[in-house]
Amino acid sequence: MRNREVLISGGSVAGPALAFWLRRYGFTTTIVERAPAPRTGGQAIDIRGAAIDVVRWMGLLERVRAAGTAMRGMSFVDAGGRPLVSLTELTLTGGATDGPDIEVMRDELVELLYGATRDDTEYLFDDSITALRDGPDGVYVDFERGGSRRFDMVIGADGQHSRVRALAFGPEERFLRHLGMAISVFSAPNLLGLDRWQEFHLAERKVVGAYSARRNTQSRIMFGFSVEPGEVDLRDPDQQRRLIARRFAGVGWRTPEFLDAMWAAPDFYLDAMSQVRLPRWSSGRIGLVGDAAYGPSPLSGQGTSLALVGAYVLAGELASAGDGNHARGFERYQERMAGFVEANQALALSAAKRKGTRFGNWCAIQVMRAMSRLPFRRQLVALSMRPLRRAADGIELPDYWGARSGLVDQAGVVDQ
Ligand SMILES: Cc1cc2nc3c(=O)[nH]c(=O)nc-3n(C[C@H](O)[C@H](O)[C@H](O)COP(=O)(O)OP(=O)(O)OC[C@H]3O[C@@H](n4cnc5c(N)ncnc54)[C@H](O)[C@@H]3O)c2cc1C
């Protein structure tokens, strides 16, 4: 039985990466994305360890590197804007400034992945799945904009609040582990005139910051703060903006200016940080990849890398399992990824323990000050990055069908 037509919900990182590899192996791919175009905005994200290999094998490494943020360092300032400490070895978003990782703005990576797939994957923008019926001969899918279609498989790559997961596996409360914090990111003009630099201010259980983006032509403003479960209304961006305005009222430095910029931002983003945990990432002909399956949360710094590696492994295992054997492909995908996912999710849980109290913030600044004077600070940063590196490298990636050397042509024929 042919098993070749795949619908992917979500056109951010995991979705297009999966489509890229499936196309290489001869599958037909359709991506349905809720937004009217690839979504802009978001934080600087990191590509590390095994994910760098995946990007290299996709032939995108040079372009991703060229889009890299090349951050030089960061400062923390007090409520009056006076510098408390500056470091050139480390940034808040990316870790070590001289390490092997690539930090790139999320939307620049999404643009590159879209460019690499748009010619041979059908994109359905501004639409979403409303119903899924999994049967012996395929999955019947209803779409929000009307119409029904049959696919051999459906994969949810639609993020932390996945629609596919909700339809096929159950309500998200069963799978999300709330980490007690929320993060907002949006674009603004480069208000502080930063040159590949990050600036932050810590207040009680809050952090506000700005860093330059898109080669200093813009900045990203970031608000991080503690929240209770359910406090962020995901359907109502205005409620989200009001929540931030309330929480950051009275916070010093340039915060009032940043709050004004928030109301004008075209790509405002806020979400509560959660970790996604499911016992199984597939059911019948329906599977999950990226944040939808095992989102580790922004605190891990590994969401994008997990999505890229997961897409590579899922496509490779589905292709290797052969036509009609999706069950084996899904099983091998989970077996191969489970330990890697667990190690990377664990990174976020230790970070979530930091509470950001007034005293905790004071201690953090003192530690950074002491560090900034140490002669061996680069080595110290490298040492502190070791657990992250171990987790990021913690998977052996097979060379599916000559994927590493591009031996598979678009029809899935091995060209040796
Ligand atoms: C706008 C945006 C901003 C982000 N900002 C940050 C950030 O600042 N820091 C951070 O660590 N992570 C952020 N993330 C998450 C980060 O991109 C992911 O952790 C990581 O890249 C894994 O990607 P993913 O493709 O699995 O999920 P995501 O990047 O979350 O992508 C999911 C995609 O699915 C689409 N989608 C959602 N629901 C539906 C639906 N019902 N039908 C069709 N499509 C749907 C979304 O529009 C999105 O394009 C952001 C994600 C988005 C979408």
mmCIF file with all atom_site columns, C-alpha atoms in Angstrom, residues 249-344:
data_model
loop_
_atom_site.group_PDB
_atom_site.id
_atom_site.type_symbol
_atom_site.label_atom_id
_atom_site.label_alt_id
_atom_site.label_comp_id
_atom_site.label_asym_id
_atom_site.label_entity_id
_atom_site.label_seq_id
_atom_site.pdbx_PDB_ins_code
_atom_site.Cartn_x
_atom_site.Cartn_y
_atom_site.Cartn_z
_atom_site.occupancy
_atom_site.B_iso_or_equiv
_atom_site.pdbx_formal_charge
_atom_site.auth_seq_id
_atom_site.auth_comp_id
_atom_site.auth_asym_id
_atom_site.auth_atom_id
_atom_site.pdbx_PDB_model_num
ATOM 1  C CA . ALA A 1 249 ? 3.808  49.396 35.753 1.00 0.00 ? 249 ALA A CA 1
ATOM 2  C CA . GLY A 1 250 ? 6.286  51.264 37.941 1.00 0.00 ? 250 GLY A CA 1
ATOM 3  C CA . VAL A 1 251 ? 9.331  49.287 36.754 1.00 0.00 ? 251 VAL A CA 1
ATOM 4  C CA . GLY A 1 252 ? 12.213 51.668 36.013 1.00 0.00 ? 252 GLY A CA 1
ATOM 5  C CA . TRP A 1 253 ? 14.794 52.072 33.232 1.00 0.00 ? 253 TRP A CA 1
ATOM 6  C CA . ARG A 1 254 ? 13.235 52.359 29.729 1.00 0.00 ? 254 ARG A CA 1
ATOM 7  C CA . THR A 1 255 ? 10.296 50.116 30.620 1.00 0.00 ? 255 THR A CA 1
ATOM 8  C CA . PRO A 1 256 ? 7.538  52.732 29.972 1.00 0.00 ? 256 PRO A CA 1
ATOM 9  C CA . GLU A 1 257 ? 8.938  53.267 26.464 1.00 0.00 ? 257 GLU A CA 1
ATOM 10 C CA . PHE A 1 258 ? 9.026  49.501 25.868 1.00 0.00 ? 258 PHE A CA 1
ATOM 11 C CA . LEU A 1 259 ? 5.408  49.215 27.019 1.00 0.00 ? 259 LEU A CA 1
ATOM 12 C CA . ASP A 1 260 ? 4.408  51.888 24.481 1.00 0.00 ? 260 ASP A CA 1
ATOM 13 C CA . ALA A 1 261 ? 6.275  49.947 21.765 1.00 0.00 ? 261 ALA A CA 1
ATOM 14 C CA . MET A 1 262 ? 4.396  46.781 22.759 1.00 0.00 ? 262 MET A CA 1
ATOM 15 C CA . TRP A 1 263 ? 1.044  48.269 21.687 1.00 0.00 ? 263 TRP A CA 1
ATOM 16 C CA . ALA A 1 264 ? 2.467  49.135 18.262 1.00 0.00 ? 264 ALA A CA 1
ATOM 17 C CA . ALA A 1 265 ? 4.328  45.860 17.666 1.00 0.00 ? 265 ALA A CA 1
ATOM 18 C CA . PRO A 1 266 ? 3.226  43.897 14.562 1.00 0.00 ? 266 PRO A CA 1
ATOM 19 C CA . ASP A 1 267 ? 4.460  40.556 15.945 1.00 0.00 ? 267 ASP A CA 1
ATOM 20 C CA . PHE A 1 268 ? 3.623  40.678 19.662 1.00 0.00 ? 268 PHE A CA 1
ATOM 21 C CA . TYR A 1 269 ? 4.077  37.210 21.214 1.00 0.00 ? 269 TYR A CA 1
ATOM 22 C CA . LEU A 1 270 ? 3.352  36.018 24.734 1.00 0.00 ? 270 LEU A CA 1
ATOM 23 C CA . ASP A 1 271 ? 3.073  32.526 26.102 1.00 0.00 ? 271 ASP A CA 1
ATOM 24 C CA . ALA A 1 272 ? 3.283  30.857 29.469 1.00 0.00 ? 272 ALA A CA 1
ATOM 25 C CA . MET A 1 273 ? 6.293  28.588 29.621 1.00 0.00 ? 273 MET A CA 1
ATOM 26 C CA . SER A 1 274 ? 5.289  24.957 29.735 1.00 0.00 ? 274 SER A CA 1
ATOM 27 C CA . GLN A 1 275 ? 6.817  21.665 28.938 1.00 0.00 ? 275 GLN A CA 1
ATOM 28 C CA . VAL A 1 276 ? 4.964  19.188 26.740 1.00 0.00 ? 276 VAL A CA 1
ATOM 29 C CA . ARG A 1 277 ? 5.003  15.596 27.950 1.00 0.00 ? 277 ARG A CA 1
ATOM 30 C CA . LEU A 1 278 ? 3.130  12.729 26.296 1.00 0.00 ? 278 LEU A CA 1
ATOM 31 C CA . PRO A 1 279 ? 3.670  9.018  26.728 1.00 0.00 ? 279 PRO A CA 1
ATOM 32 C CA . ARG A 1 280 ? 3.278  8.447  22.971 1.00 0.00 ? 280 ARG A CA 1
ATOM 33 C CA . TRP A 1 281 ? 3.825  10.808 20.025 1.00 0.00 ? 281 TRP A CA 1
ATOM 34 C CA . SER A 1 282 ? 1.628  8.875  17.599 1.00 0.00 ? 282 SER A CA 1
ATOM 35 C CA . SER A 1 283 ? -1.743 7.254  17.374 1.00 0.00 ? 283 SER A CA 1
ATOM 36 C CA . GLY A 1 284 ? -2.663 5.307  14.247 1.00 0.00 ? 284 GLY A CA 1
ATOM 37 C CA . ARG A 1 285 ? -1.769 7.425  11.228 1.00 0.00 ? 285 ARG A CA 1
ATOM 38 C CA . ILE A 1 286 ? -1.368 10.611 13.250 1.00 0.00 ? 286 ILE A CA 1
ATOM 39 C CA . GLY A 1 287 ? 1.951  11.742 14.719 1.00 0.00 ? 287 GLY A CA 1
ATOM 40 C CA . LEU A 1 288 ? 3.512  14.740 16.450 1.00 0.00 ? 288 LEU A CA 1
ATOM 41 C CA . VAL A 1 289 ? 6.856  16.498 16.053 1.00 0.00 ? 289 VAL A CA 1
ATOM 42 C CA . GLY A 1 290 ? 8.629  19.474 17.660 1.00 0.00 ? 290 GLY A CA 1
ATOM 43 C CA . ASP A 1 291 ? 6.972  21.497 20.422 1.00 0.00 ? 291 ASP A CA 1
ATOM 44 C CA . ALA A 1 292 ? 3.635  19.730 19.821 1.00 0.00 ? 292 ALA A CA 1
ATOM 45 C CA . ALA A 1 293 ? 5.190  16.433 20.951 1.00 0.00 ? 293 ALA A CA 1
ATOM 46 C CA . TYR A 1 294 ? 7.981  17.370 23.373 1.00 0.00 ? 294 TYR A CA 1
ATOM 47 C CA . GLY A 1 295 ? 8.299  21.181 23.631 1.00 0.00 ? 295 GLY A CA 1
ATOM 48 C CA . PRO A 1 296 ? 10.988 21.581 26.276 1.00 0.00 ? 296 PRO A CA 1
ATOM 49 C CA . SER A 1 297 ? 10.067 25.290 26.926 1.00 0.00 ? 297 SER A CA 1
ATOM 50 C CA . PRO A 1 298 ? 12.207 28.352 26.160 1.00 0.00 ? 298 PRO A CA 1
ATOM 51 C CA . LEU A 1 299 ? 14.018 27.808 29.467 1.00 0.00 ? 299 LEU A CA 1
ATOM 52 C CA . SER A 1 300 ? 15.841 24.837 27.960 1.00 0.00 ? 300 SER A CA 1
ATOM 53 C CA . GLY A 1 301 ? 17.150 26.828 24.989 1.00 0.00 ? 301 GLY A CA 1
ATOM 54 C CA . GLN A 1 302 ? 16.638 23.642 22.977 1.00 0.00 ? 302 GLN A CA 1
ATOM 55 C CA . GLY A 1 303 ? 13.119 23.866 21.473 1.00 0.00 ? 303 GLY A CA 1
ATOM 56 C CA . THR A 1 304 ? 14.317 24.629 17.955 1.00 0.00 ? 304 THR A CA 1
ATOM 57 C CA . SER A 1 305 ? 17.107 22.065 18.008 1.00 0.00 ? 305 SER A CA 1
ATOM 58 C CA . LEU A 1 306 ? 14.706 19.352 19.190 1.00 0.00 ? 306 LEU A CA 1
ATOM 59 C CA . ALA A 1 307 ? 12.286 20.322 16.413 1.00 0.00 ? 307 ALA A CA 1
ATOM 60 C CA . LEU A 1 308 ? 14.988 20.121 13.708 1.00 0.00 ? 308 LEU A CA 1
ATOM 61 C CA . VAL A 1 309 ? 16.377 16.808 14.931 1.00 0.00 ? 309 VAL A CA 1
ATOM 62 C CA . GLY A 1 310 ? 12.884 15.366 15.493 1.00 0.00 ? 310 GLY A CA 1
ATOM 63 C CA . ALA A 1 311 ? 11.856 16.256 11.937 1.00 0.00 ? 311 ALA A CA 1
ATOM 64 C CA . TYR A 1 312 ? 14.969 14.577 10.518 1.00 0.00 ? 312 TYR A CA 1
ATOM 65 C CA . VAL A 1 313 ? 14.456 11.397 12.539 1.00 0.00 ? 313 VAL A CA 1
ATOM 66 C CA . LEU A 1 314 ? 10.693 11.163 11.936 1.00 0.00 ? 314 LEU A CA 1
ATOM 67 C CA . ALA A 1 315 ? 11.054 11.550 8.163  1.00 0.00 ? 315 ALA A CA 1
ATOM 68 C CA . GLY A 1 316 ? 13.957 9.081  8.061  1.00 0.00 ? 316 GLY A CA 1
ATOM 69 C CA . GLU A 1 317 ? 12.129 6.453  10.096 1.00 0.00 ? 317 GLU A CA 1
ATOM 70 C CA . LEU A 1 318 ? 8.897  6.784  8.097  1.00 0.00 ? 318 LEU A CA 1
ATOM 71 C CA . ALA A 1 319 ? 10.876 6.390  4.865  1.00 0.00 ? 319 ALA A CA 1
ATOM 72 C CA . SER A 1 320 ? 12.901 3.457  6.207  1.00 0.00 ? 320 SER A CA 1
ATOM 73 C CA . ALA A 1 321 ? 9.803  1.650  7.500  1.00 0.00 ? 321 ALA A CA 1
ATOM 74 C CA . GLY A 1 322 ? 8.496  1.444  3.935  1.00 0.00 ? 322 GLY A CA 1
ATOM 75 C CA . ASP A 1 323 ? 5.094  1.913  2.376  1.00 0.00 ? 323 ASP A CA 1
ATOM 76 C CA . GLY A 1 324 ? 2.147  1.091  4.594  1.00 0.00 ? 324 GLY A CA 1
ATOM 77 C CA . ASN A 1 325 ? 4.278  0.658  7.692  1.00 0.00 ? 325 ASN A CA 1
ATOM 78 C CA . HIS A 1 326 ? 3.791  3.979  9.415  1.00 0.00 ? 326 HIS A CA 1
ATOM 79 C CA . ALA A 1 327 ? 3.305  2.208  12.780 1.00 0.00 ? 327 ALA A CA 1
ATOM 80 C CA . ARG A 1 328 ? 6.858  0.898  12.710 1.00 0.00 ? 328 ARG A CA 1
ATOM 81 C CA . GLY A 1 329 ? 8.196  4.278  11.543 1.00 0.00 ? 329 GLY A CA 1
ATOM 82 C CA . PHE A 1 330 ? 6.478  6.111  14.414 1.00 0.00 ? 330 PHE A CA 1
ATOM 83 C CA . GLU A 1 331 ? 7.712  3.516  16.910 1.00 0.00 ? 331 GLU A CA 1
ATOM 84 C CA . ARG A 1 332 ? 11.341 3.738  15.800 1.00 0.00 ? 332 ARG A CA 1
ATOM 85 C CA . TYR A 1 333 ? 11.134 7.546  15.805 1.00 0.00 ? 333 TYR A CA 1
ATOM 86 C CA . GLN A 1 334 ? 10.038 7.541  19.432 1.00 0.00 ? 334 GLN A CA 1
ATOM 87 C CA . GLU A 1 335 ? 12.650 4.936  20.466 1.00 0.00 ? 335 GLU A CA 1
ATOM 88 C CA . ARG A 1 336 ? 15.433 6.919  18.845 1.00 0.00 ? 336 ARG A CA 1
ATOM 89 C CA . MET A 1 337 ? 14.352 10.316 20.219 1.00 0.00 ? 337 MET A CA 1
ATOM 90 C CA . ALA A 1 338 ? 13.186 9.436  23.766 1.00 0.00 ? 338 ALA A CA 1
ATOM 91 C CA . GLY A 1 339 ? 16.514 9.747  25.632 1.00 0.00 ? 339 GLY A CA 1
ATOM 92 C CA . PHE A 1 340 ? 17.495 12.885 23.712 1.00 0.00 ? 340 PHE A CA 1
ATOM 93 C CA . VAL A 1 341 ? 14.175 14.548 24.503 1.00 0.00 ? 341 VAL A CA 1
ATOM 94 C CA . GLU A 1 342 ? 14.395 13.620 28.173 1.00 0.00 ? 342 GLU A CA 1
ATOM 95 C CA . ALA A 1 343 ? 17.917 15.017 28.556 1.00 0.00 ? 343 ALA A CA 1
ATOM 96 C CA . ASN A 1 344 ? 16.963 18.313 26.900 1.00 0.00 ? 344 ASN A CA 1
#
